[in-house]
Amino acid sequence: MVADAPAGAVPVPIRGALPNRAFTALFLIELWERFGFYGAAGLLVLFMTQRLGMPDHRAVLTFGAFSALVYGLPAVGGWIGDRVLGAKRTMLLGAMVLAGGYFALSLPFEATLFPALGLVAVGNGLFKVNPNHLVSRLYAGQPSRLDGAFTLYYMAVNIGAAASLYLTPEIAQGALLTNLPEQYRWHVAFAFSWIGMGAGLANYMMMRGRLRALGSPRDFAPAGMRVYALVIGATALGALLLSQVIQHTGIAAAVVAVAGIVVLGVFARLLSTCRPEERGPLAACLVLTVETVIFFLFYQQMSTSLTLFALRNVEHHLAGLAVPPAQFQILNPLWIMALSPLLAVAYGRAGARGRDLSIAAKQASGMVLAALAFFVYAGSTRFATGGVVSAWWLVGGYGLLSASELLISGLGMAMVTRLAPERVRGFTMGAWFLASGIAQYLGSLAASLASVPQGVIDPMRTLPFYFRLFLGLGALAAVAALAAFAALPWLNRLIRDAGPITASSPRASP
């Protein structure tokens, strides 16, 4: 946690061959960090229901509270990286805290679950936005290289996610390391998240020389032991407090409600105090934030209701291969990697002909795809045999939902950044992060509506719970899509006045 640059160094854009070597260091630590995170997060709901015996509603709401913190805390981590320690130091501290959280998850004691989740939430908050910041500084003033760098960086995120979502369910469900007693399989699977994060840290330490001249301004200023002690103390206290928030659903709901009031208060204050020419773009930011909340409500189903649906009502075979229930989540990064280049080509061709859709139209189209995804899931229940549906229905639904992610989440943060006036951009981005966290909890709240009573294992009895949930979510997405299309003329005018918008990758944001 000491500056890697010589005393007096000035952070400047790096050119020539060095950016490729520096980028590789950031690429690999992000890959391993996402390997750790998705490997653990993909198992949590099933671990709580199958191993710990939690009722569905408590498991999904606990996961929702955890996800809300994971998505909301990067705003704090970004502030620490900008104003206190520096992006590079904060990234390294976050990686260490994450490794500690995954290690605690790997311990075969029920009592370590919530402290571990508190550590992971705080660690992700410290880590997540700071590598993105470093990549953007690495190619400052080189827009074409920056676009290419973030495309590759995005692939690192999805490679890490796909690898861990393949590996950890195989271990937890006994397909790998078959001689392990059942009570230890889950914890060994979680241990691979810790091992992955450890590999990322080892990789960073070996390659840190490549990042010597890279960092935010605070990285090149001495921090002092007092500052380190304050940040580390606040991290430990935060993890302890958050472990209590996560395990008490009533407290979590109150925290989410307060966060929602804060988000609305931020926008109300900005709209009432901004200059007249800023009011339109800020209003568009508010609409975007609402759309983001709605989308992430659907996105949260992948780790909650869709995983429980896969456990109880989906064939555990696909193309002749055995697929553990949690492993179906791998479909999301695989679809993202397959669809991203196709969309990039489509955007390029449409742009060359002057027919590219506006960002608002793309997001409205994304809502249509989300609606279709949940109608596919709901429709699959009508083709069930003995309460069990073909796994191919999940493949198709995940494809539609992943395309929706690319059209909504993939462009959302860039649009907020572009439309918010520079003097209040930090405020607005913080509100966007908070709204994303709120959406994760609301998504779990929606998933809890399909909670199956404990002891009910007959697929014919569990199937109606998921049919009603998926049909309702599809209807909500359809209404949201109609509202988004109705707002297109107004949003297009505001976006056109604000200037061009550059895409960002969905998984590269927290």
Short mmCIF file of C-alpha atoms in Angstrom, two decimals:
data_model
loop_
_atom_site.label_atom_id
_atom_site.label_comp_id
_atom_site.label_asym_id
_atom_site.label_seq_id
_atom_site.Cartn_x
_atom_site.Cartn_y
_atom_site.Cartn_z
CA MET A 1 0.00 0.00 0.00
CA VAL A 2 2.84 2.34 -0.78
CA ALA A 3 3.11 4.41 -3.91
CA ASP A 4 4.79 2.55 -6.76
CA ALA A 5 6.01 5.77 -8.39
CA PRO A 6 9.21 7.55 -7.50
CA ALA A 7 8.95 10.59 -5.27
CA GLY A 8 7.81 13.62 -7.21
CA ALA A 9 6.45 11.59 -10.13
CA VAL A 10 3.68 13.19 -12.09
CA PRO A 11 0.80 11.03 -13.41
CA VAL A 12 0.83 11.45 -17.19
CA PRO A 13 -0.61 9.43 -20.08
CA ILE A 14 1.71 6.53 -20.93
CA ARG A 15 2.53 6.02 -24.58
CA GLY A 16 4.49 3.60 -26.71
CA ALA A 17 4.93 -0.06 -25.78
CA LEU A 18 4.45 0.42 -22.03
CA PRO A 19 0.65 0.81 -22.08
CA ASN A 20 0.30 -2.77 -23.35
CA ARG A 21 2.36 -4.12 -20.44
CA ALA A 22 0.59 -1.92 -17.89
CA PHE A 23 -2.79 -2.87 -19.32
CA THR A 24 -1.92 -6.56 -19.01
CA ALA A 25 -1.36 -6.12 -15.28
CA LEU A 26 -4.77 -4.46 -14.86
CA PHE A 27 -6.43 -6.99 -17.19
CA LEU A 28 -5.22 -9.93 -15.12
CA ILE A 29 -6.08 -8.56 -11.69
CA GLU A 30 -9.59 -7.73 -12.94
CA LEU A 31 -9.96 -11.21 -14.45
CA TRP A 32 -9.00 -12.90 -11.19
CA GLU A 33 -11.11 -10.54 -9.08
CA ARG A 34 -14.19 -11.33 -11.15
CA PHE A 35 -13.31 -15.03 -11.00
CA GLY A 36 -13.43 -14.77 -7.23
CA PHE A 37 -16.60 -12.70 -7.04
CA TYR A 38 -18.80 -14.61 -9.48
CA GLY A 39 -17.58 -17.97 -8.22
CA ALA A 40 -18.82 -17.09 -4.73
CA ALA A 41 -21.90 -15.04 -5.63
CA GLY A 42 -23.19 -17.70 -8.01
CA LEU A 43 -23.37 -20.24 -5.17
CA LEU A 44 -24.71 -18.12 -2.33
CA VAL A 45 -28.48 -18.58 -2.74
CA LEU A 46 -28.19 -22.35 -3.19
CA PHE A 47 -25.69 -22.56 -0.30
CA MET A 48 -28.12 -20.79 2.00
CA THR A 49 -31.14 -22.86 0.95
CA GLN A 50 -29.54 -26.28 0.47
CA ARG A 51 -26.66 -26.33 2.94
CA LEU A 52 -27.91 -23.99 5.68
CA GLY A 53 -31.61 -24.80 5.30
CA MET A 54 -32.79 -21.18 5.00
CA PRO A 55 -36.29 -20.56 3.64
CA ASP A 56 -36.34 -19.20 0.08
CA HIS A 57 -37.51 -15.74 1.07
CA ARG A 58 -34.77 -15.24 3.65
CA ALA A 59 -32.04 -16.54 1.32
CA VAL A 60 -33.00 -14.30 -1.60
CA LEU A 61 -33.50 -11.21 0.60
CA THR A 62 -30.14 -11.83 2.29
CA PHE A 63 -28.54 -12.08 -1.14
CA GLY A 64 -30.41 -8.93 -2.18
CA ALA A 65 -29.05 -6.97 0.79
CA PHE A 66 -25.54 -8.21 -0.02
CA SER A 67 -25.92 -7.28 -3.71
CA ALA A 68 -27.27 -3.83 -2.85
CA LEU A 69 -24.13 -3.13 -0.84
CA VAL A 70 -21.86 -4.60 -3.52
CA TYR A 71 -23.36 -2.26 -6.12
CA GLY A 72 -23.73 0.78 -3.89
CA LEU A 73 -20.37 0.90 -2.10
CA PRO A 74 -18.13 1.49 -5.18
CA ALA A 75 -19.23 5.13 -5.02
CA VAL A 76 -17.43 5.32 -1.64
CA GLY A 77 -14.43 3.39 -2.98
CA GLY A 78 -14.14 5.77 -5.90
CA TRP A 79 -14.15 8.75 -3.52
CA ILE A 80 -11.39 7.15 -1.41
CA GLY A 81 -9.40 6.48 -4.57
CA ASP A 82 -9.82 10.06 -5.79
CA ARG A 83 -9.44 12.01 -2.55
CA VAL A 84 -7.69 9.90 0.09
CA LEU A 85 -5.38 7.02 -0.91
CA GLY A 86 -5.25 7.05 -4.70
CA ALA A 87 -6.82 4.64 -7.17
CA LYS A 88 -3.93 2.15 -7.18
CA ARG A 89 -3.58 1.92 -3.42
CA THR A 90 -7.35 1.64 -2.92
CA MET A 91 -7.57 -1.10 -5.56
CA LEU A 92 -4.85 -3.08 -3.77
CA LEU A 93 -6.50 -2.65 -0.36
CA GLY A 94 -9.84 -3.75 -1.82
CA ALA A 95 -8.25 -6.87 -3.33
CA MET A 96 -6.77 -7.79 0.07
CA VAL A 97 -10.11 -7.33 1.83
CA LEU A 98 -11.85 -9.43 -0.83
CA ALA A 99 -9.31 -12.22 -0.36
CA GLY A 100 -10.04 -12.13 3.37
CA GLY A 101 -13.78 -12.33 2.73
CA TYR A 102 -13.48 -15.32 0.41
CA PHE A 103 -11.18 -17.04 2.90
CA ALA A 104 -13.83 -16.58 5.61
CA LEU A 105 -16.45 -18.07 3.27
CA SER A 106 -14.25 -21.11 2.75
CA LEU A 107 -14.18 -21.90 6.48
CA PRO A 108 -16.60 -24.73 7.39
CA PHE A 109 -18.43 -22.73 10.05
CA GLU A 110 -21.90 -21.25 9.69
CA ALA A 111 -20.94 -18.35 11.95
CA THR A 112 -18.44 -16.98 9.40
CA LEU A 113 -21.04 -16.45 6.62
CA PHE A 114 -22.20 -12.94 7.46
CA PRO A 115 -18.79 -11.53 8.48
CA ALA A 116 -17.47 -12.93 5.19
CA LEU A 117 -20.23 -11.22 3.20
CA GLY A 118 -19.53 -7.95 5.01
CA LEU A 119 -15.85 -8.19 4.03
CA VAL A 120 -16.69 -9.01 0.40
CA ALA A 121 -19.11 -6.08 0.16
CA VAL A 122 -16.55 -3.62 1.58
CA GLY A 123 -13.72 -5.09 -0.48
CA ASN A 124 -15.72 -4.83 -3.69
CA GLY A 125 -16.58 -1.23 -2.83
CA LEU A 126 -12.90 -0.37 -2.46
CA PHE A 127 -11.78 -2.30 -5.51
CA LYS A 128 -14.37 -2.05 -8.24
CA VAL A 129 -14.17 1.39 -9.83
CA ASN A 130 -10.46 2.00 -9.35
CA PRO A 131 -9.05 -0.36 -12.04
CA ASN A 132 -11.53 1.25 -14.48
CA HIS A 133 -10.12 4.64 -13.48
CA LEU A 134 -6.56 3.44 -14.08
CA VAL A 135 -7.42 2.06 -17.54
CA SER A 136 -8.99 5.38 -18.49
CA ARG A 137 -5.85 7.25 -17.35
CA LEU A 138 -3.61 4.79 -19.15
CA TYR A 139 -5.04 5.83 -22.52
CA ALA A 140 -5.91 9.44 -21.71
CA GLY A 141 -6.13 11.52 -24.87
CA GLN A 142 -6.26 8.42 -27.10
CA PRO A 143 -9.99 7.78 -27.67
CA SER A 144 -9.66 4.98 -30.23
CA ARG A 145 -7.17 3.06 -28.07
CA LEU A 146 -9.35 3.63 -25.00
CA ASP A 147 -12.37 2.06 -26.74
CA GLY A 148 -10.27 -0.96 -27.71
CA ALA A 149 -8.80 -1.22 -24.21
CA PHE A 150 -12.21 -1.26 -22.54
CA THR A 151 -13.43 -3.87 -25.03
CA LEU A 152 -10.55 -6.15 -24.01
CA TYR A 153 -11.02 -5.27 -20.36
CA TYR A 154 -14.66 -6.25 -20.68
CA MET A 155 -13.56 -9.63 -22.03
CA ALA A 156 -11.35 -10.14 -18.95
CA VAL A 157 -14.39 -9.62 -16.73
CA ASN A 158 -16.48 -12.14 -18.64
CA ILE A 159 -13.68 -14.70 -18.95
CA GLY A 160 -13.20 -14.61 -15.18
CA ALA A 161 -16.94 -14.85 -14.56
CA ALA A 162 -17.43 -17.73 -16.99
CA ALA A 163 -14.48 -19.73 -15.66
CA SER A 164 -15.60 -19.50 -12.04
CA LEU A 165 -19.28 -20.11 -12.82
CA TYR A 166 -18.19 -23.33 -14.51
CA LEU A 167 -15.78 -24.48 -11.79
CA THR A 168 -17.39 -23.69 -8.43
CA PRO A 169 -20.82 -25.32 -9.10
CA GLU A 170 -19.04 -28.47 -10.32
CA ILE A 171 -17.23 -28.68 -6.97
CA ALA A 172 -20.20 -27.70 -4.80
CA GLN A 173 -22.48 -30.28 -6.43
CA GLY A 174 -19.88 -33.07 -6.29
CA ALA A 175 -19.09 -33.42 -10.01
CA LEU A 176 -15.43 -32.61 -9.27
CA LEU A 177 -13.43 -33.76 -6.24
CA THR A 178 -16.02 -36.51 -5.77
CA ASN A 179 -14.32 -37.97 -2.68
CA LEU A 180 -15.02 -34.84 -0.64
CA PRO A 181 -17.69 -35.24 2.07
CA GLU A 182 -20.84 -33.27 1.18
CA GLN A 183 -20.52 -30.90 4.14
CA TYR A 184 -17.15 -29.66 2.85
CA ARG A 185 -17.89 -29.31 -0.87
CA TRP A 186 -19.43 -25.86 -0.62
CA HIS A 187 -16.53 -24.48 1.38
CA VAL A 188 -13.92 -25.96 -0.96
CA ALA A 189 -15.82 -24.33 -3.83
CA PHE A 190 -15.69 -20.99 -1.99
CA ALA A 191 -11.98 -21.60 -1.41
CA PHE A 192 -11.42 -21.35 -5.15
CA SER A 193 -12.68 -17.77 -5.00
CA TRP A 194 -10.03 -17.08 -2.36
CA ILE A 195 -7.38 -18.86 -4.45
CA GLY A 196 -8.40 -16.83 -7.50
CA MET A 197 -8.17 -13.55 -5.62
CA GLY A 198 -4.81 -14.65 -4.23
CA ALA A 199 -3.62 -15.33 -7.77
CA GLY A 200 -4.74 -11.83 -8.74
CA LEU A 201 -2.79 -10.30 -5.86
CA ALA A 202 0.30 -12.35 -6.69
CA ASN A 203 0.01 -11.31 -10.31
CA TYR A 204 -0.26 -7.65 -9.27
CA MET A 205 2.80 -7.84 -7.04
CA MET A 206 4.87 -9.42 -9.82
CA MET A 207 3.73 -6.83 -12.37
CA ARG A 208 3.47 -3.72 -10.19
CA GLY A 209 6.57 -2.25 -11.80
CA ARG A 210 4.58 -1.90 -15.02
CA LEU A 211 2.19 0.44 -13.20
CA ARG A 212 4.91 2.57 -11.57
CA ALA A 213 4.10 5.69 -13.60
CA LEU A 214 0.33 5.16 -13.58
CA GLY A 215 -2.14 6.37 -10.97
CA SER A 216 -4.48 9.08 -9.83
CA PRO A 217 -2.91 12.24 -8.32
CA ARG A 218 -3.28 10.92 -4.76
CA ASP A 219 -1.20 7.85 -5.68
CA PHE A 220 1.83 10.11 -6.06
CA ALA A 221 1.39 11.95 -2.76
CA PRO A 222 2.50 10.47 0.58
CA ALA A 223 -0.46 9.19 2.57
CA GLY A 224 1.06 8.70 6.01
CA MET A 225 0.35 6.02 8.59
CA ARG A 226 -2.50 8.01 10.12
CA VAL A 227 -4.43 7.99 6.85
CA TYR A 228 -3.80 4.26 6.37
CA ALA A 229 -4.92 3.56 9.93
CA LEU A 230 -8.13 5.56 9.44
CA VAL A 231 -9.01 3.83 6.16
CA ILE A 232 -8.22 0.35 7.46
CA GLY A 233 -10.11 1.03 10.69
CA ALA A 234 -13.11 2.34 8.76
CA THR A 235 -12.93 -0.75 6.51
CA ALA A 236 -12.98 -3.13 9.48
CA LEU A 237 -15.80 -1.22 11.20
CA GLY A 238 -17.75 -1.04 7.94
CA ALA A 239 -17.44 -4.80 7.37
CA LEU A 240 -18.67 -5.46 10.92
CA LEU A 241 -21.67 -3.15 10.58
CA LEU A 242 -22.57 -4.44 7.14
CA SER A 243 -22.47 -8.05 8.34
CA GLN A 244 -25.32 -7.08 10.66
CA VAL A 245 -27.24 -5.25 7.92
CA ILE A 246 -27.00 -8.25 5.58
CA GLN A 247 -28.33 -10.80 8.06
CA HIS A 248 -31.26 -8.72 9.34
CA THR A 249 -33.68 -8.24 6.47
CA GLY A 250 -35.64 -5.55 8.32
CA ILE A 251 -32.51 -3.42 8.77
CA ALA A 252 -31.55 -4.03 5.15
CA ALA A 253 -34.97 -2.85 3.96
CA ALA A 254 -34.65 0.31 6.07
CA VAL A 255 -31.17 1.01 4.64
CA VAL A 256 -32.46 0.55 1.09
CA ALA A 257 -35.39 2.88 1.80
CA VAL A 258 -33.04 5.55 3.15
CA ALA A 259 -30.79 5.13 0.10
CA GLY A 260 -33.81 5.61 -2.16
CA ILE A 261 -34.73 8.82 -0.37
CA VAL A 262 -31.11 9.99 -0.74
CA VAL A 263 -31.16 9.30 -4.50
CA LEU A 264 -34.40 11.23 -4.95
CA GLY A 265 -33.09 14.02 -2.73
CA VAL A 266 -29.89 14.32 -4.78
CA PHE A 267 -31.82 14.68 -8.02
CA ALA A 268 -34.38 17.06 -6.50
CA ARG A 269 -31.58 19.29 -5.19
CA LEU A 270 -29.69 19.22 -8.48
CA LEU A 271 -32.81 19.99 -10.54
CA SER A 272 -33.77 22.89 -8.26
CA THR A 273 -30.32 24.49 -8.12
CA CYS A 274 -28.92 23.84 -11.60
CA ARG A 275 -28.64 26.35 -14.40
CA PRO A 276 -31.58 26.41 -16.86
CA GLU A 277 -29.50 24.83 -19.65
CA GLU A 278 -28.53 21.95 -17.31
CA ARG A 279 -32.05 21.04 -16.26
CA GLY A 280 -32.90 19.03 -19.37
CA PRO A 281 -29.84 16.76 -19.27
CA LEU A 282 -30.31 16.20 -15.54
CA ALA A 283 -33.93 15.23 -16.14
CA ALA A 284 -32.69 12.71 -18.70
CA CYS A 285 -30.27 11.36 -16.08
CA LEU A 286 -33.19 10.83 -13.72
CA VAL A 287 -35.11 8.90 -16.39
CA LEU A 288 -32.00 6.82 -17.08
CA THR A 289 -31.61 6.06 -13.39
CA VAL A 290 -35.20 4.83 -13.21
CA GLU A 291 -34.60 2.62 -16.26
CA THR A 292 -31.45 1.27 -14.60
CA VAL A 293 -33.38 0.36 -11.45
CA ILE A 294 -35.97 -1.50 -13.52
CA PHE A 295 -33.36 -3.38 -15.56
CA PHE A 296 -31.31 -4.52 -12.56
CA LEU A 297 -34.50 -5.78 -10.95
CA PHE A 298 -34.64 -8.27 -13.85
CA TYR A 299 -30.88 -8.89 -13.83
CA GLN A 300 -30.98 -9.93 -10.16
CA GLN A 301 -33.19 -12.90 -11.06
CA MET A 302 -30.18 -14.74 -12.52
CA SER A 303 -28.70 -15.40 -9.08
CA THR A 304 -32.03 -15.79 -7.26
CA SER A 305 -35.30 -16.98 -8.82
CA LEU A 306 -33.77 -18.34 -12.04
CA THR A 307 -31.19 -20.35 -10.08
CA LEU A 308 -33.88 -21.79 -7.79
CA PHE A 309 -36.05 -22.48 -10.87
CA ALA A 310 -33.09 -24.35 -12.39
CA LEU A 311 -32.71 -26.33 -9.16
CA ARG A 312 -36.32 -27.47 -8.96
CA ASN A 313 -37.93 -27.32 -12.38
CA VAL A 314 -35.27 -27.50 -15.11
CA GLU A 315 -33.53 -30.56 -16.55
CA HIS A 316 -29.97 -30.75 -15.26
CA HIS A 317 -28.66 -31.84 -18.65
CA LEU A 318 -27.89 -29.82 -21.76
CA ALA A 319 -26.68 -31.31 -25.04
CA GLY A 320 -25.89 -34.54 -23.21
CA LEU A 321 -23.83 -32.84 -20.49
CA ALA A 322 -24.71 -32.72 -16.78
CA VAL A 323 -25.24 -29.12 -15.62
CA PRO A 324 -25.43 -28.28 -11.89
CA PRO A 325 -28.20 -25.71 -11.19
CA ALA A 326 -25.86 -22.83 -10.28
CA GLN A 327 -23.89 -23.43 -13.46
CA PHE A 328 -26.71 -22.18 -15.67
CA GLN A 329 -25.58 -18.67 -14.69
CA ILE A 330 -22.57 -19.19 -16.98
CA LEU A 331 -24.97 -18.63 -19.87
CA ASN A 332 -24.92 -14.89 -19.17
CA PRO A 333 -21.17 -14.24 -19.71
CA LEU A 334 -21.12 -16.70 -22.62
CA TRP A 335 -23.97 -14.90 -24.36
CA ILE A 336 -22.36 -11.53 -23.59
CA MET A 337 -19.10 -12.62 -25.22
CA ALA A 338 -20.95 -14.00 -28.24
CA LEU A 339 -23.26 -11.02 -28.75
CA SER A 340 -20.83 -8.16 -28.08
CA PRO A 341 -18.90 -8.39 -31.38
CA LEU A 342 -22.12 -8.87 -33.34
CA LEU A 343 -23.63 -5.74 -31.84
CA ALA A 344 -20.39 -3.82 -32.43
CA VAL A 345 -20.49 -4.75 -36.13
CA ALA A 346 -24.18 -3.89 -36.34
CA TYR A 347 -23.59 -0.50 -34.72
CA GLY A 348 -20.72 0.21 -37.11
CA ARG A 349 -22.71 -0.67 -40.23
CA ALA A 350 -25.76 1.26 -39.09
CA GLY A 351 -23.61 4.27 -38.24
CA ALA A 352 -21.90 4.18 -41.64
CA ARG A 353 -25.33 4.37 -43.26
CA GLY A 354 -26.56 7.06 -40.88
CA ARG A 355 -29.19 4.72 -39.47
CA ASP A 356 -27.82 3.94 -36.02
CA LEU A 357 -30.42 4.03 -33.26
CA SER A 358 -30.14 6.61 -30.49
CA ILE A 359 -29.07 5.48 -27.04
CA ALA A 360 -32.63 5.99 -25.78
CA ALA A 361 -34.01 3.79 -28.57
CA LYS A 362 -31.45 1.08 -27.82
CA GLN A 363 -32.42 1.11 -24.15
CA ALA A 364 -36.12 0.94 -25.00
CA SER A 365 -35.35 -2.02 -27.27
CA GLY A 366 -33.46 -3.62 -24.40
CA MET A 367 -36.60 -3.43 -22.27
CA VAL A 368 -38.50 -5.25 -25.01
CA LEU A 369 -35.89 -8.03 -24.95
CA ALA A 370 -36.14 -8.27 -21.16
CA ALA A 371 -39.92 -8.66 -21.45
CA LEU A 372 -39.50 -11.38 -24.07
CA ALA A 373 -36.99 -13.20 -21.85
CA PHE A 374 -39.42 -13.50 -18.96
CA PHE A 375 -42.30 -14.40 -21.24
CA VAL A 376 -40.07 -17.22 -22.54
CA TYR A 377 -39.42 -18.37 -18.97
CA ALA A 378 -43.13 -18.20 -18.15
CA GLY A 379 -44.06 -19.94 -21.40
CA SER A 380 -41.61 -22.76 -20.71
CA THR A 381 -43.75 -23.89 -17.77
CA ARG A 382 -46.56 -24.75 -20.22
CA PHE A 383 -44.27 -27.29 -21.90
CA ALA A 384 -43.12 -29.00 -18.68
CA THR A 385 -43.14 -32.77 -18.34
CA GLY A 386 -43.81 -33.78 -14.78
CA GLY A 387 -43.09 -30.21 -13.68
CA VAL A 388 -39.65 -30.17 -15.36
CA VAL A 389 -38.79 -28.07 -18.45
CA SER A 390 -36.01 -28.44 -21.00
CA ALA A 391 -32.78 -26.60 -20.25
CA TRP A 392 -32.94 -25.06 -23.73
CA TRP A 393 -35.62 -22.67 -22.48
CA LEU A 394 -33.04 -21.21 -20.11
CA VAL A 395 -30.53 -20.94 -22.93
CA GLY A 396 -32.98 -18.87 -25.00
CA GLY A 397 -34.14 -16.74 -22.10
CA TYR A 398 -30.58 -15.98 -21.00
CA GLY A 399 -29.75 -14.97 -24.56
CA LEU A 400 -32.57 -12.41 -24.61
CA LEU A 401 -31.72 -11.10 -21.13
CA SER A 402 -28.01 -10.81 -22.00
CA ALA A 403 -28.82 -8.84 -25.15
CA SER A 404 -30.98 -6.59 -22.97
CA GLU A 405 -28.00 -6.10 -20.65
CA LEU A 406 -25.82 -4.98 -23.54
CA LEU A 407 -28.40 -2.44 -24.70
CA ILE A 408 -29.25 -1.01 -21.26
CA SER A 409 -26.47 -1.54 -18.73
CA GLY A 410 -23.76 -1.43 -21.38
CA LEU A 411 -24.60 2.16 -22.28
CA GLY A 412 -26.22 3.47 -19.12
CA MET A 413 -23.24 4.68 -17.12
CA ALA A 414 -21.72 6.37 -20.18
CA MET A 415 -24.96 8.23 -20.74
CA VAL A 416 -25.10 9.42 -17.13
CA THR A 417 -21.49 10.59 -17.36
CA ARG A 418 -22.17 12.47 -20.59
CA LEU A 419 -25.42 14.16 -19.58
CA ALA A 420 -24.50 15.24 -16.03
CA PRO A 421 -22.89 18.70 -15.85
CA GLU A 422 -19.21 18.39 -14.98
CA ARG A 423 -19.50 20.31 -11.71
CA VAL A 424 -22.06 17.81 -10.32
CA ARG A 425 -20.93 14.67 -12.15
CA GLY A 426 -19.62 13.03 -8.98
CA PHE A 427 -22.93 13.59 -7.19
CA THR A 428 -24.88 12.21 -10.14
CA MET A 429 -22.67 9.15 -10.58
CA GLY A 430 -22.94 8.42 -6.88
CA ALA A 431 -26.73 8.53 -7.20
CA TRP A 432 -26.50 6.15 -10.16
CA PHE A 433 -24.46 3.65 -8.12
CA LEU A 434 -26.88 3.91 -5.20
CA ALA A 435 -29.83 3.35 -7.53
CA SER A 436 -28.13 0.24 -8.92
CA GLY A 437 -27.74 -1.09 -5.38
CA ILE A 438 -31.38 -0.37 -4.58
CA ALA A 439 -32.39 -2.25 -7.72
CA GLN A 440 -30.51 -5.36 -6.57
CA TYR A 441 -32.54 -5.46 -3.36
CA LEU A 442 -35.81 -4.81 -5.19
CA GLY A 443 -34.95 -7.66 -7.56
CA SER A 444 -34.50 -10.01 -4.63
CA LEU A 445 -37.75 -8.74 -3.12
CA ALA A 446 -39.46 -9.65 -6.40
CA ALA A 447 -37.78 -13.08 -6.38
CA SER A 448 -39.05 -13.69 -2.85
CA LEU A 449 -42.61 -13.60 -4.23
CA ALA A 450 -41.88 -17.04 -5.68
CA SER A 451 -40.64 -18.46 -2.37
CA VAL A 452 -41.48 -22.15 -2.19
CA PRO A 453 -42.60 -23.37 1.26
CA GLN A 454 -39.96 -25.42 3.03
CA GLY A 455 -40.38 -29.14 2.53
CA VAL A 456 -42.11 -28.81 -0.86
CA ILE A 457 -39.99 -30.67 -3.42
CA ASP A 458 -42.55 -31.92 -5.94
CA PRO A 459 -41.82 -30.09 -9.25
CA MET A 460 -45.53 -30.01 -10.06
CA ARG A 461 -46.14 -27.98 -6.90
CA THR A 462 -43.17 -25.63 -7.26
CA LEU A 463 -43.75 -24.83 -10.97
CA PRO A 464 -46.75 -22.45 -10.46
CA PHE A 465 -44.69 -20.22 -8.15
CA TYR A 466 -42.21 -19.49 -10.93
CA PHE A 467 -44.84 -19.18 -13.65
CA ARG A 468 -46.59 -16.38 -11.77
CA LEU A 469 -43.32 -14.57 -10.99
CA PHE A 470 -41.95 -14.74 -14.55
CA LEU A 471 -45.26 -13.70 -16.08
CA GLY A 472 -45.45 -10.71 -13.73
CA LEU A 473 -41.87 -9.67 -14.47
CA GLY A 474 -42.50 -9.97 -18.21
CA ALA A 475 -45.56 -7.74 -17.88
CA LEU A 476 -43.57 -5.18 -15.85
CA ALA A 477 -40.82 -5.14 -18.48
CA ALA A 478 -43.40 -4.70 -21.25
CA VAL A 479 -44.96 -1.70 -19.48
CA ALA A 480 -41.48 -0.23 -18.94
CA ALA A 481 -40.69 -0.72 -22.64
CA LEU A 482 -43.88 1.09 -23.68
CA ALA A 483 -43.03 3.98 -21.35
CA ALA A 484 -39.46 4.12 -22.71
CA PHE A 485 -40.68 4.27 -26.31
CA ALA A 486 -43.21 6.95 -25.41
CA ALA A 487 -40.40 9.07 -23.93
CA LEU A 488 -38.14 8.64 -26.99
CA PRO A 489 -38.82 11.99 -28.72
CA TRP A 490 -38.08 13.94 -25.55
CA LEU A 491 -35.01 11.89 -24.59
CA ASN A 492 -33.61 11.96 -28.13
CA ARG A 493 -33.81 15.76 -28.12
CA LEU A 494 -31.98 16.02 -24.79
CA ILE A 495 -29.31 13.52 -25.81
CA ARG A 496 -28.78 15.21 -29.19
CA ASP A 497 -28.29 18.56 -27.48
CA ALA A 498 -25.78 17.07 -25.02
CA GLY A 499 -23.54 15.57 -27.71
CA PRO A 500 -22.19 12.08 -28.52
CA ILE A 501 -22.17 9.23 -26.03
CA THR A 502 -19.54 6.47 -25.88
CA ALA A 503 -20.49 2.98 -24.80
CA SER A 504 -19.14 1.34 -21.66
CA SER A 505 -19.19 -2.35 -20.85
CA PRO A 506 -21.84 -3.77 -18.50
CA ARG A 507 -19.57 -5.93 -16.37
CA ALA A 508 -16.82 -3.35 -16.29
CA SER A 509 -19.09 -1.33 -14.06
CA PRO A 510 -19.75 -2.62 -10.57
#
